[in-house]
Each structure stands twice: as structure tokens, then as C-alpha cells.
């Protein structure tokens, strides 16, 4: 059932906010870094869950959707998101948009995915990277906005194309 | 992509009084494509989200205006990452 998987992204977002503000005084870098990671995975799992549910529908298909959800690649999702947010949509998938413009809300979701992946990579792997509470809370705010923006566009043609592209664009023939 | 041109564009922005300054870094993103990181330094830590979003869009648009190039393959522009820090946080980072 979808409600179980939808709560996971929201729980991750809530955890991100909690970690960003965990210490009363000076925040620990480990808390801020984990907050960034939680925010990224909140949006990642939201999109993966939405895409899996869109591509495989019907009751009794939860195990199959869960299998499919493990086929998504962070790098491939990044490439698609860069295209959708910059207006440089791949010719592989552009025909599916049927001439429809990308709504600003969808641009924002895609853009936020790229931004979160970028900073999450630094937060997880770059010991020289320092974060601040203001910085991380701003990222969490923007991720919450991305969740709202997604709700505004889900079910539209453009959103469906985006979800399909996240998984399959790389493998499409031109 | 000229650093001075970008700095000039940011200096000319009409930003709210709660913006103390900004810091910028130019480099390569995860895809090894040109990218710009801007930290807007705020005088206070209670700036609301809509205000920050407005500032973020101003900064992104200002940079896009001086870095976007039209090519045969489409529009090319460096990726811009904008975030916020407070004056106190910057001071703490510098002392660390």
C-alpha cells in the first residue's frame, strides 16, 4: 500500500529538520551533514516511489514496485533533473511532452534534486566541507517546498514524463 | 565565464538590508561541469523562507544574465547553487 512508502519520505524530511536543530547551541557538523543526507533521500525516495507507483499500478504489485525502485540510479536521475530544470530536455523524451511546457513547480522539483545531490555528496564525502544551521535549514525549507510543488503537478503529463525519464531515459533510443 | 563579470552583477543587485554580503566560489559540479556557489550572508537568523527565496531568485537571475550562452545545441549556462549563512556563522567558521 502506498501510504507506507509515502510516509517514509516525509519521515526523512522531518528527521532532516530535527537533525539540523538538534543541538541547542552550536550545531555539530555531524548533525548538519546527516540532515542534508536525510533531506536528499527524502526527495529521492519521494520521486522513486512516485515513479514506481506510476509505472507499476494495481493491487498486489507492491513487491514488484519495490524491486523496480531499486533500479533507479542517482546519476541518471540527476541527468534527467538537470535537463528538466534547465529547459534542455533530451530528444529521447521530448516527443512525449507533446509540446507542453514544463511547469515552474516541476522545474523547481528537478532543480532541488540536483542541488540536494550536490551538497549531499559534499556532506557525506568531503571532510573539508563545513555547513551552518542556516544553510541546512534553508535546504530543508526548499525541500519542503519541492514536496508541495510536486503535489501541484503530480498526475500531469509533464510529471508523468519526468517520472518515466528518471528510470528509462538513459536506455531510450533516439 | 568571467569571475569579475559575475561579481559585478552581484554587486549591482538591489538586495534587502538584511543581506550583509555574499561569498562566491567557481568550480566544477559532480558532472565536472562549470558551476557557481553563492552564499548570501544575512545579518539575522530569522529571515523567513519567502524572503530567502526572493533573494535566491534574484541572485540566480543576475548570474544567468551574464553567464548564459546560446549555442546551436541550446542554452548553456553554469549551474548556480545559492544558499544562506548568517554573519555570526561565518565568523564562527573563520575562527574554527
Short mmCIF file of C-alpha atoms in Angstrom, two decimals:
data_model
loop_
_atom_site.label_atom_id
_atom_site.label_comp_id
_atom_site.label_asym_id
_atom_site.label_seq_id
_atom_site.Cartn_x
_atom_site.Cartn_y
_atom_site.Cartn_z
CA UNK A 1 0.00 0.00 0.00
CA UNK A 2 1.32 3.40 -0.94
CA UNK A 3 0.72 5.13 2.36
CA UNK A 4 3.56 3.15 3.90
CA UNK A 5 6.05 4.31 1.32
CA UNK A 6 4.79 7.91 1.22
CA UNK A 7 5.35 8.27 4.94
CA UNK A 8 8.99 7.31 4.54
CA UNK A 9 9.96 10.40 2.51
CA UNK A 10 8.05 12.64 4.89
CA UNK A 11 9.68 10.99 7.89
CA UNK A 12 13.08 11.57 6.34
CA UNK A 13 12.24 15.23 5.84
CA UNK A 14 11.12 15.51 9.44
CA UNK A 15 14.33 13.84 10.52
CA UNK A 16 16.33 16.32 8.47
CA UNK A 17 14.69 19.22 10.28
CA UNK A 18 15.25 17.57 13.64
CA UNK A 19 18.93 16.93 12.96
CA UNK A 20 19.50 20.47 11.70
CA UNK A 21 18.25 21.84 15.02
CA UNK A 22 19.28 19.02 17.35
CA UNK A 23 21.84 20.93 19.40
CA UNK A 24 20.54 23.92 21.33
CA UNK A 25 23.68 25.97 20.89
CA UNK A 26 26.39 25.35 18.33
CA UNK A 27 25.30 22.59 15.93
CA UNK A 28 27.61 19.66 15.37
CA UNK A 29 28.85 19.15 11.83
CA UNK A 30 27.78 15.51 12.01
CA UNK A 31 24.18 16.57 12.73
CA UNK A 32 24.16 19.07 9.87
CA UNK A 33 25.73 16.59 7.46
CA UNK A 34 23.21 13.89 8.34
CA UNK A 35 20.41 16.44 7.98
CA UNK A 36 21.50 17.18 4.43
CA UNK A 37 21.65 13.49 3.65
CA UNK A 38 18.17 12.95 5.11
CA UNK A 39 16.74 15.81 3.05
CA UNK A 40 18.27 14.43 -0.13
CA UNK A 41 16.94 10.94 0.49
CA UNK A 42 13.54 12.37 1.35
CA UNK A 43 13.23 13.82 -2.15
CA UNK A 44 14.96 10.85 -3.75
CA UNK A 45 12.53 8.37 -2.21
CA UNK A 46 9.54 10.57 -2.96
CA UNK A 47 10.41 10.59 -6.64
CA UNK A 48 11.36 6.90 -6.76
CA UNK A 49 8.15 5.94 -5.01
CA UNK A 50 6.05 8.12 -7.31
CA UNK A 51 7.78 6.75 -10.39
CA UNK A 52 7.47 3.13 -9.29
CA UNK A 53 3.80 3.59 -8.48
CA UNK A 54 3.18 5.31 -11.81
CA UNK A 55 4.96 2.63 -13.82
CA UNK A 56 3.50 -0.34 -11.97
CA UNK A 57 -0.08 0.01 -10.89
CA UNK A 58 -2.60 -2.26 -9.30
CA UNK A 59 -3.10 -4.06 -6.09
CA UNK A 60 -0.85 -6.93 -5.20
CA UNK A 61 2.08 -5.32 -7.00
CA UNK A 62 3.91 -3.88 -4.00
CA UNK A 63 6.78 -6.41 -4.11
CA UNK A 64 7.24 -5.72 -7.81
CA UNK A 65 7.23 -1.93 -7.25
CA UNK A 66 9.80 -2.40 -4.51
CA UNK A 67 12.00 -4.37 -6.90
CA UNK A 68 11.64 -1.66 -9.52
CA UNK A 69 12.50 1.04 -7.02
CA UNK A 70 15.99 -0.46 -6.74
CA UNK A 71 16.60 0.12 -10.44
CA UNK A 72 16.84 3.90 -10.14
CA UNK A 73 20.28 5.45 -10.45
CA UNK A 74 21.24 8.64 -8.62
CA UNK A 75 23.36 9.78 -11.57
CA UNK A 76 20.66 9.07 -14.13
CA UNK A 77 18.08 10.91 -12.05
CA UNK A 78 20.46 13.82 -11.80
CA UNK A 79 20.94 13.98 -15.56
CA UNK A 80 17.19 13.98 -16.17
CA UNK A 81 16.61 16.58 -13.47
CA UNK A 82 19.26 18.86 -14.93
CA UNK A 83 17.52 18.64 -18.29
CA UNK A 84 14.04 19.33 -16.96
CA UNK A 85 15.12 22.24 -14.80
CA UNK A 86 17.21 23.96 -17.46
CA UNK A 87 14.84 23.50 -20.38
CA UNK A 88 17.37 21.31 -22.18
CA UNK A 89 15.21 18.20 -22.30
CA UNK A 90 16.67 15.17 -24.02
CA UNK A 91 15.40 14.49 -27.53
CA UNK A 92 14.82 10.94 -26.35
CA UNK A 93 11.89 12.00 -24.19
CA UNK A 94 10.90 15.40 -25.58
CA UNK A 95 8.28 13.99 -28.02
CA UNK A 96 6.38 12.55 -25.06
CA UNK A 97 5.72 16.08 -23.78
CA UNK A 98 3.59 16.70 -26.85
CA UNK A 99 4.66 20.34 -26.96
CA UNK A 100 3.66 21.03 -23.38
CA UNK A 101 5.87 23.40 -21.41
CA UNK A 102 7.43 22.31 -18.14
CA UNK A 103 5.52 23.90 -15.23
CA UNK A 104 7.58 26.03 -12.87
CA UNK A 105 6.72 23.69 -9.99
CA UNK A 106 8.22 20.72 -11.82
CA UNK A 107 11.29 22.79 -12.69
CA UNK A 108 11.66 23.54 -9.01
CA UNK A 109 11.42 19.87 -8.01
CA UNK A 110 14.04 18.91 -10.57
CA UNK A 111 16.29 21.79 -9.63
CA UNK A 112 16.06 20.94 -5.96
CA UNK A 113 17.01 17.33 -6.65
CA UNK A 114 20.19 18.47 -8.37
CA UNK A 115 21.05 20.95 -5.63
CA UNK A 116 20.45 18.42 -2.87
CA UNK A 117 22.54 15.74 -4.55
CA UNK A 118 25.38 18.17 -5.00
CA UNK A 119 25.53 19.23 -1.39
CA UNK A 120 24.75 15.75 -0.06
CA UNK A 121 27.80 14.42 -1.90
CA UNK A 122 29.99 17.04 -0.24
CA UNK A 123 28.35 16.49 3.14
CA UNK A 124 28.94 12.75 3.01
CA UNK A 125 32.37 12.60 1.39
CA UNK A 126 34.22 15.91 1.82
CA UNK A 127 35.72 16.34 5.31
CA UNK A 128 36.74 19.90 4.43
CA UNK A 129 33.14 20.92 3.81
CA UNK A 130 31.62 22.94 6.65
CA UNK A 131 27.91 23.56 6.94
CA UNK A 132 25.91 26.00 9.00
CA UNK A 133 22.50 25.69 10.59
CA UNK A 134 21.08 28.49 8.45
CA UNK A 135 22.33 26.73 5.35
CA UNK A 136 20.83 23.39 6.26
CA UNK A 137 17.51 24.78 7.46
CA UNK A 138 17.25 26.64 4.18
CA UNK A 139 17.79 23.39 2.30
CA UNK A 140 15.11 21.69 4.37
CA UNK A 141 12.74 24.60 3.70
CA UNK A 142 13.39 24.28 -0.02
CA UNK A 143 12.89 20.52 0.11
CA UNK A 144 9.55 21.01 1.83
CA UNK A 145 8.65 23.43 -0.95
CA UNK A 146 9.68 20.81 -3.51
CA UNK A 147 7.28 18.36 -1.86
CA UNK A 148 4.48 20.94 -2.18
CA UNK A 149 5.43 21.69 -5.75
CA UNK A 150 5.31 18.00 -6.59
CA UNK A 151 1.78 17.76 -5.20
CA UNK A 152 0.81 20.62 -7.52
CA UNK A 153 1.96 18.82 -10.66
CA UNK A 154 1.63 15.10 -9.96
CA UNK A 155 -0.66 13.40 -12.40
CA UNK A 156 0.05 15.88 -15.20
CA UNK A 157 1.54 14.74 -18.49
CA UNK A 158 4.76 16.58 -17.79
CA UNK A 159 5.12 14.96 -14.36
CA UNK A 160 4.46 11.51 -15.83
CA UNK A 161 7.11 12.10 -18.49
CA UNK A 162 9.54 13.21 -15.81
CA UNK A 163 8.93 10.12 -13.70
CA UNK A 164 9.37 7.83 -16.70
CA UNK A 165 12.53 9.62 -17.73
CA UNK A 166 14.05 9.22 -14.27
CA UNK A 167 14.24 5.49 -14.85
CA UNK A 168 14.29 4.95 -18.56
CA UNK A 169 15.65 7.98 -20.43
CA UNK A 170 19.21 6.70 -20.46
CA UNK A 171 18.12 3.48 -22.15
CA UNK A 172 15.87 5.05 -24.76
CA UNK A 173 17.00 5.07 -28.35
CA UNK A 174 16.90 8.33 -30.27
CA UNK B 1 32.71 32.61 -17.59
CA UNK B 2 34.39 35.69 -16.10
CA UNK B 3 34.59 35.97 -12.33
CA UNK B 4 34.72 39.74 -12.31
CA UNK B 5 31.63 39.99 -14.50
CA UNK B 6 29.70 37.80 -12.11
CA UNK B 7 30.92 39.73 -9.08
CA UNK B 8 29.88 42.99 -10.72
CA UNK B 9 26.43 41.57 -11.43
CA UNK B 10 26.04 40.57 -7.78
CA UNK B 11 27.33 43.92 -6.53
CA UNK B 12 24.71 45.71 -8.59
CA UNK B 13 21.83 43.76 -7.13
CA UNK B 14 19.33 45.70 -5.04
CA UNK B 15 19.19 43.26 -2.15
CA UNK B 16 17.31 43.76 1.13
CA UNK B 17 19.10 45.48 4.01
CA UNK B 18 19.27 42.19 5.91
CA UNK B 19 21.83 40.99 3.38
CA UNK B 20 25.27 41.81 4.77
CA UNK B 21 27.41 40.49 1.94
CA UNK B 22 27.96 37.44 -0.23
CA UNK B 23 30.67 34.87 -0.90
CA UNK B 24 31.23 33.08 -4.18
CA UNK B 25 33.10 30.06 -5.42
CA UNK B 26 33.52 28.94 -9.01
CA UNK B 27 34.33 25.36 -9.80
CA UNK B 28 33.05 22.10 -11.23
CA UNK B 29 29.96 20.26 -10.08
CA UNK B 30 29.56 16.49 -9.72
CA UNK B 31 29.31 16.17 -13.50
CA UNK B 32 32.52 18.18 -13.83
CA UNK B 33 30.58 20.97 -15.47
CA UNK B 34 31.13 24.64 -14.59
CA UNK B 35 29.19 25.72 -11.52
CA UNK B 36 28.94 28.69 -9.20
CA UNK B 37 28.25 28.56 -5.49
CA UNK B 38 26.99 31.71 -3.79
CA UNK B 39 26.45 32.11 -0.06
CA UNK B 40 24.32 35.12 0.81
CA UNK B 41 25.34 36.35 4.25
CA UNK B 42 22.43 37.54 6.35
CA UNK B 43 22.58 39.84 9.36
CA UNK B 44 19.98 37.78 11.21
CA UNK B 45 18.92 34.16 11.55
CA UNK B 46 15.15 34.62 11.45
CA UNK B 47 14.68 35.60 7.82
CA UNK B 48 11.52 33.98 6.53
CA UNK B 49 11.52 31.49 3.68
CA UNK B 50 9.69 33.66 1.10
CA UNK B 51 12.25 36.42 1.60
CA UNK B 52 15.13 34.00 1.17
CA UNK B 53 13.51 32.56 -1.93
CA UNK B 54 13.17 36.01 -3.40
CA UNK B 55 16.85 36.71 -2.78
CA UNK B 56 17.84 33.35 -4.20
CA UNK B 57 15.93 34.03 -7.42
CA UNK B 58 17.48 37.50 -7.71
CA UNK B 59 20.96 36.05 -7.41
CA UNK B 60 20.28 33.22 -9.87
CA UNK B 61 18.76 35.57 -12.44
CA UNK B 62 21.60 38.06 -12.12
CA UNK B 63 24.19 35.36 -12.71
CA UNK B 64 22.19 33.79 -15.53
CA UNK B 65 22.01 37.15 -17.27
CA UNK B 66 25.81 37.35 -17.53
CA UNK B 67 26.71 33.69 -17.98
CA UNK B 68 24.06 32.19 -20.27
CA UNK B 69 25.17 31.41 -23.81
CA UNK B 70 23.02 30.42 -26.75
CA UNK B 71 24.56 27.68 -28.85
CA UNK B 72 23.44 25.50 -31.74
CA UNK B 73 22.72 22.78 -29.20
CA UNK B 74 20.63 25.02 -26.96
CA UNK B 75 21.09 27.27 -23.97
CA UNK B 76 24.26 26.72 -21.97
CA UNK B 77 24.70 28.15 -18.51
CA UNK B 78 26.67 27.14 -15.46
CA UNK B 79 24.70 25.62 -12.64
CA UNK B 80 24.19 28.08 -9.78
CA UNK B 81 23.82 26.94 -6.16
CA UNK B 82 22.63 29.63 -3.76
CA UNK B 83 22.47 29.23 -0.02
CA UNK B 84 22.48 31.35 3.10
CA UNK B 85 24.62 31.85 6.16
CA UNK B 86 24.49 34.40 8.92
CA UNK B 87 27.23 36.83 9.86
CA UNK B 88 27.70 35.02 13.18
CA UNK B 89 28.04 31.66 11.45
CA UNK B 90 30.65 32.98 9.04
CA UNK B 91 32.61 34.38 11.96
CA UNK B 92 32.49 31.01 13.74
CA UNK B 93 33.65 29.18 10.62
CA UNK B 94 36.56 31.57 10.22
CA UNK B 95 37.61 31.05 13.83
CA UNK B 96 37.36 27.26 13.64
#
